[in-house]
C-alpha positions as a printed Julia matrix, in Angstrom:
335×3 Matrix{Float64}:
 -157.28  -155.43   -69.03
 -159.42  -152.29   -69.36
 -156.3   -150.13   -69.62
 -154.92  -152.42   -72.31
 -158.18  -152.24   -74.27
 -158.26  -148.45   -73.97
 -154.69  -148.23   -75.25
 -155.51  -150.43   -78.24
 -158.61  -148.37   -79.01
 -156.63  -145.14   -78.77
 -153.96  -146.54   -81.08
 -156.59  -147.63   -83.62
 -158.26  -144.23   -83.48
 -154.89  -142.57   -84.02
 -154.19  -144.83   -87.0
 -157.53  -143.97   -88.63
 -157.0   -140.27   -87.98
 -153.5   -140.35   -89.41
 -154.61  -142.18   -92.53
 -157.49  -139.8    -93.11
 -155.32  -136.75   -92.56
 -152.63  -138.06   -94.91
 -155.22  -138.43   -97.64
 -155.38  -134.66   -98.12
 -157.58  -133.96  -101.11
 -157.99  -137.62  -101.99
 -161.39  -139.07  -102.8
 -162.99  -141.78  -100.73
 -165.16  -144.78  -101.45
 -168.76  -144.38  -100.26
 -169.29  -145.56   -96.7
 -170.07  -149.3    -96.47
 -173.07  -149.95   -94.21
 -173.54  -153.67   -94.9
 -172.96  -156.57   -92.56
 -170.31  -158.58   -94.41
 -166.95  -159.16   -92.79
 -165.27  -159.52   -96.18
 -163.53  -156.52   -97.77
 -164.03  -158.1   -101.2
 -167.79  -158.41  -100.69
 -167.98  -154.88   -99.27
 -166.12  -153.4   -102.25
 -168.3   -155.29  -104.75
 -171.42  -154.06  -102.92
 -170.24  -150.5   -103.56
 -169.61  -151.26  -107.23
 -165.81  -151.43  -106.95
 -163.47  -154.05  -108.38
 -162.93  -156.6   -105.54
 -160.03  -158.46  -107.17
 -156.8   -159.1   -105.25
 -154.81  -156.85  -107.58
 -157.16  -153.93  -107.07
 -157.28  -154.51  -103.3
 -153.47  -154.29  -103.29
 -153.69  -150.91  -105.06
 -156.29  -149.67  -102.6
 -154.21  -150.88   -99.66
 -151.14  -149.01  -100.94
 -153.17  -145.82  -101.38
 -154.26  -146.11   -97.75
 -150.79  -146.62   -96.27
 -151.08  -150.42   -95.95
 -147.77  -151.57   -97.38
 -146.82  -155.09   -98.46
 -150.42  -156.16   -98.99
 -150.79  -159.96   -98.9
 -154.51  -160.21   -98.16
 -154.0   -161.1    -94.5
 -156.91  -160.96   -92.08
 -155.35  -157.99   -90.33
 -154.84  -156.01   -93.54
 -158.35  -156.78   -94.8
 -159.92  -155.89   -91.45
 -158.07  -152.59   -91.46
 -159.35  -151.75   -94.95
 -162.89  -152.8    -94.04
 -162.84  -150.6    -90.95
 -161.8   -147.61   -93.05
 -164.52  -148.44   -95.57
 -167.16  -148.59   -92.83
 -165.98  -145.18   -91.63
 -166.16  -143.69   -95.11
 -162.4   -143.07   -94.91
 -161.03  -145.6    -97.42
 -159.21  -143.72  -100.19
 -160.25  -144.62  -103.73
 -157.1   -144.45  -105.89
 -159.14  -144.23  -109.11
 -161.5   -141.44  -108.11
 -160.79  -137.83  -109.06
 -159.6   -135.49  -106.32
 -162.28  -133.58  -104.47
 -162.3   -130.42  -102.44
 -163.37  -130.71   -98.81
 -164.64  -128.31   -96.19
 -162.26  -127.8    -93.24
 -162.93  -130.18   -90.36
 -165.33  -128.81   -87.76
 -163.98  -129.11   -84.21
 -166.72  -127.27   -82.34
 -169.45  -128.73   -80.17
 -172.62  -127.56   -81.92
 -175.05  -130.29   -83.05
 -176.31  -128.01   -85.84
 -174.95  -128.5    -89.35
 -175.87  -124.91   -90.2
 -173.9   -123.58   -87.24
 -171.0   -125.9    -88.0
 -170.83  -124.76   -91.63
 -170.88  -121.13   -90.54
 -168.08  -121.88   -88.08
 -165.81  -123.14   -90.9
 -166.62  -120.12   -93.05
 -169.14  -121.76   -95.37
 -172.6   -120.69   -96.47
 -175.24  -122.4    -94.33
 -178.56  -121.67   -96.07
 -180.92  -124.51   -96.93
 -180.38  -124.37  -100.71
 -176.6   -124.64  -100.35
 -176.95  -127.4    -97.76
 -179.05  -129.28  -100.34
 -176.18  -128.95  -102.85
 -173.71  -130.16  -100.23
 -175.97  -133.11   -99.4
 -176.23  -134.13  -103.07
 -172.44  -133.92  -103.49
 -172.06  -136.28  -100.53
 -174.61  -138.89  -101.58
 -177.42  -137.68   -99.31
 -180.27  -137.7   -101.82
 -183.64  -135.91  -101.63
 -182.37  -133.53   -98.95
 -185.16  -132.13   -96.78
 -183.15  -131.03   -93.77
 -184.18  -133.96   -91.59
 -182.34  -134.69   -88.36
 -180.83  -137.87   -89.83
 -179.62  -136.09   -92.98
 -178.12  -133.21   -91.01
 -176.43  -135.61   -88.61
 -174.86  -137.49   -91.53
 -173.5   -134.24   -92.97
 -172.24  -133.08   -89.59
 -170.44  -136.37   -89.02
 -168.61  -135.97   -92.34
 -167.77  -132.36   -91.53
 -166.29  -133.35   -88.16
 -164.01  -135.83   -89.96
 -162.97  -133.31   -92.6
 -164.59  -135.56   -95.21
 -167.51  -133.34   -96.3
 -167.16  -132.78  -100.06
 -167.69  -129.28  -101.4
 -170.27  -129.22  -104.21
 -168.89  -128.49  -107.64
 -170.48  -127.23  -110.84
 -173.46  -129.28  -111.97
 -172.67  -129.19  -115.67
 -170.88  -132.02  -117.47
 -167.08  -132.08  -117.33
 -167.08  -133.21  -120.96
 -169.79  -133.51  -123.64
 -171.76  -136.68  -124.14
 -170.66  -138.9   -127.06
 -170.87  -136.93  -130.31
 -173.3   -137.97  -133.0
 -175.62  -139.93  -130.72
 -179.15  -139.23  -129.58
 -177.92  -138.28  -126.12
 -175.7   -135.5   -127.47
 -178.41  -134.33  -129.87
 -181.22  -134.16  -127.34
 -179.72  -133.6   -123.88
 -180.28  -129.85  -124.09
 -183.75  -130.18  -125.63
 -185.46  -132.45  -123.09
 -186.72  -131.23  -119.72
 -185.47  -132.56  -116.41
 -188.11  -133.47  -113.89
 -187.82  -134.62  -110.33
 -189.08  -137.9   -108.94
 -191.81  -138.35  -106.37
 -190.93  -140.13  -103.14
 -190.57  -143.66  -104.55
 -190.52  -143.2   -108.33
 -186.81  -142.81  -109.14
 -186.9   -145.65  -111.66
 -190.08  -144.55  -113.43
 -188.89  -140.94  -113.57
 -185.48  -141.99  -114.9
 -187.13  -144.23  -117.5
 -189.41  -141.42  -118.67
 -186.48  -139.02  -119.05
 -184.43  -141.64  -120.91
 -187.23  -142.33  -123.4
 -187.75  -138.58  -123.89
 -184.02  -138.32  -124.58
 -184.35  -140.95  -127.31
 -187.32  -139.2   -128.87
 -185.99  -135.67  -128.49
 -189.27  -134.45  -126.98
 -191.09  -134.43  -123.67
 -193.57  -137.14  -124.57
 -193.54  -139.06  -121.28
 -193.88  -138.29  -117.58
 -193.36  -140.44  -114.49
 -197.01  -141.52  -114.41
 -196.72  -142.93  -117.95
 -194.16  -145.47  -116.73
 -196.37  -146.8   -113.93
 -198.67  -149.64  -114.97
 -201.34  -150.79  -112.49
 -199.2   -149.49  -109.65
 -195.98  -151.24  -110.77
 -193.04  -149.13  -111.91
 -191.98  -149.82  -115.51
 -193.85  -153.15  -115.49
 -194.39  -153.45  -119.22
 -191.2   -151.83  -120.51
 -189.28  -154.98  -121.45
 -189.59  -155.37  -125.23
 -191.35  -152.01  -125.68
 -190.34  -150.05  -128.78
 -189.87  -146.29  -129.16
 -189.21  -144.12  -132.2
 -185.93  -142.21  -131.87
 -185.51  -138.67  -133.16
 -183.04  -140.09  -135.7
 -185.8   -142.07  -137.43
 -184.72  -145.43  -136.0
 -186.7   -147.71  -133.69
 -185.26  -148.67  -130.29
 -186.34  -151.7   -128.25
 -186.1   -151.84  -124.46
 -184.27  -154.43  -122.39
 -185.47  -154.14  -118.8
 -183.64  -155.93  -115.99
 -185.85  -155.36  -112.96
 -185.08  -154.59  -109.31
 -185.11  -158.32  -108.64
 -182.49  -159.07  -111.31
 -179.26  -160.2   -109.64
 -176.97  -159.94  -112.66
 -173.38  -158.86  -112.03
 -171.29  -155.72  -111.85
 -169.44  -156.65  -115.04
 -172.71  -157.15  -116.95
 -174.1   -153.8   -115.82
 -170.88  -151.95  -116.66
 -170.81  -153.71  -120.03
 -174.38  -152.59  -120.76
 -173.57  -149.03  -119.69
 -170.42  -148.81  -121.8
 -172.21  -150.3   -124.83
 -175.01  -147.73  -124.52
 -172.62  -144.8   -124.17
 -170.47  -145.92  -127.1
 -173.62  -145.78  -129.23
 -174.6   -142.35  -127.96
 -177.61  -143.74  -126.09
 -178.8   -143.2   -122.51
 -179.22  -146.07  -120.06
 -181.06  -146.25  -116.74
 -179.01  -148.01  -114.07
 -179.46  -149.24  -110.51
 -177.14  -147.48  -108.05
 -176.64  -147.02  -104.34
 -175.03  -144.5   -102.0
 -174.31  -144.22   -98.29
 -177.69  -142.55   -97.86
 -179.72  -144.57  -100.37
 -179.18  -148.31  -100.86
 -181.81  -148.5   -103.64
 -181.91  -145.87  -106.38
 -182.03  -145.47  -110.19
 -180.44  -142.77  -112.38
 -179.98  -141.98  -116.08
 -176.4   -142.36  -117.33
 -175.66  -140.09  -120.27
 -171.88  -140.14  -120.86
 -168.4   -139.96  -119.37
 -166.34  -136.96  -118.38
 -162.73  -136.25  -119.38
 -161.5   -138.37  -116.45
 -163.6   -141.37  -117.39
 -166.18  -140.88  -114.64
 -169.77  -141.67  -115.58
 -172.08  -138.69  -116.05
 -175.6   -139.01  -114.65
 -178.9   -137.22  -114.39
 -180.29  -137.94  -110.92
 -184.1   -137.71  -110.55
 -183.67  -137.12  -106.79
 -181.8   -133.87  -107.39
 -183.55  -130.54  -106.89
 -183.59  -128.36  -109.96
 -185.22  -127.54  -113.26
 -184.29  -126.72  -116.84
 -183.1   -129.28  -119.35
 -181.43  -132.6   -118.64
 -178.15  -130.98  -119.72
 -178.5   -128.53  -116.82
 -178.57  -131.41  -114.33
 -175.65  -133.54  -115.52
 -173.04  -134.33  -112.86
 -170.48  -137.03  -112.26
 -171.46  -140.25  -110.55
 -168.5   -139.91  -108.19
 -169.47  -136.41  -107.05
 -172.98  -137.71  -106.35
 -171.56  -140.49  -104.16
 -173.15  -143.35  -106.12
 -171.85  -146.83  -106.9
 -173.44  -149.42  -109.18
 -176.0   -151.88  -107.84
 -178.88  -152.04  -105.38
 -177.48  -152.63  -101.9
 -180.64  -153.47   -99.95
 -180.46  -157.19  -100.75
 -178.38  -159.96   -99.19
 -176.23  -159.66  -102.32
 -176.11  -156.69  -104.71
 -178.61  -156.58  -107.58
 -177.56  -155.0   -110.88
 -180.67  -153.98  -112.8
 -180.8   -151.64  -115.79
 -183.01  -150.37  -118.62
 -181.22  -150.19  -121.96
 -182.19  -149.44  -125.56
 -181.15  -151.35  -128.7
 -181.6   -150.15  -132.27
 -183.93  -152.37  -134.34
């Protein structure tokens, strides 16, 4: 019985290895860390389309032919998703570091062994590219990076600038290079994102994180608030809080509506390292990927200097630290 179990385990391990190796430069979904046994629920938690048709596409991209939604096929996909090895057929290709096969428990030593720079600042860039936000070099963060490197799934950081300009003619395009980026404090990602978004509307650094905190509550009074845009128009806030369940389709609809009008929007997101986070979405790149300014990212300069793709940052829509995902956002409507 033990021999039989060992053989099955070895075969499963071989299957996962083969699938990962065959992916080459493919891009993966973020790792799913939730407790659901449903691949549809897991995909929706990560902000992906959970429909049968899309699951069939994902299955085909991962070498699962003849997808019929059987328990075995879904379990196989879920196992890959939990391992951070489920290929996303819609994500742009990424470049990966070579797999580390040595025995060192140090991410710095492992990076050096594969011919990569290992200094703290570059490790922070690597961490951000792999969804490990607010990198401080902790044991847990370094272990997460090392685990990815051992699997050959550690993404190389790319350029931080936008792959394509924000929508032309809108306030975002007009002000992105005029408004300063500033980094969040430990638990103020939403307030910091909100302050930057309002500054983007106004075209000036009028607000800071502290201005969005009312009696200790982040963004408490924002719903219905009005701000004067740099175009002479007035914009009213719609604020869907952390506790707002909503839906993925509603959030994406709000994001797309904002971007089509050249306006920023603050959205709830999650990653493998952070189940609860907020960022400013400022456009799309030439491949259709959302462009974000992440308040957890180290850096300075203008907001334009900090734009990167949502995929490269490892984020998916929704807050994942609830029994079901919550899809909050802060949007602006012209009045």
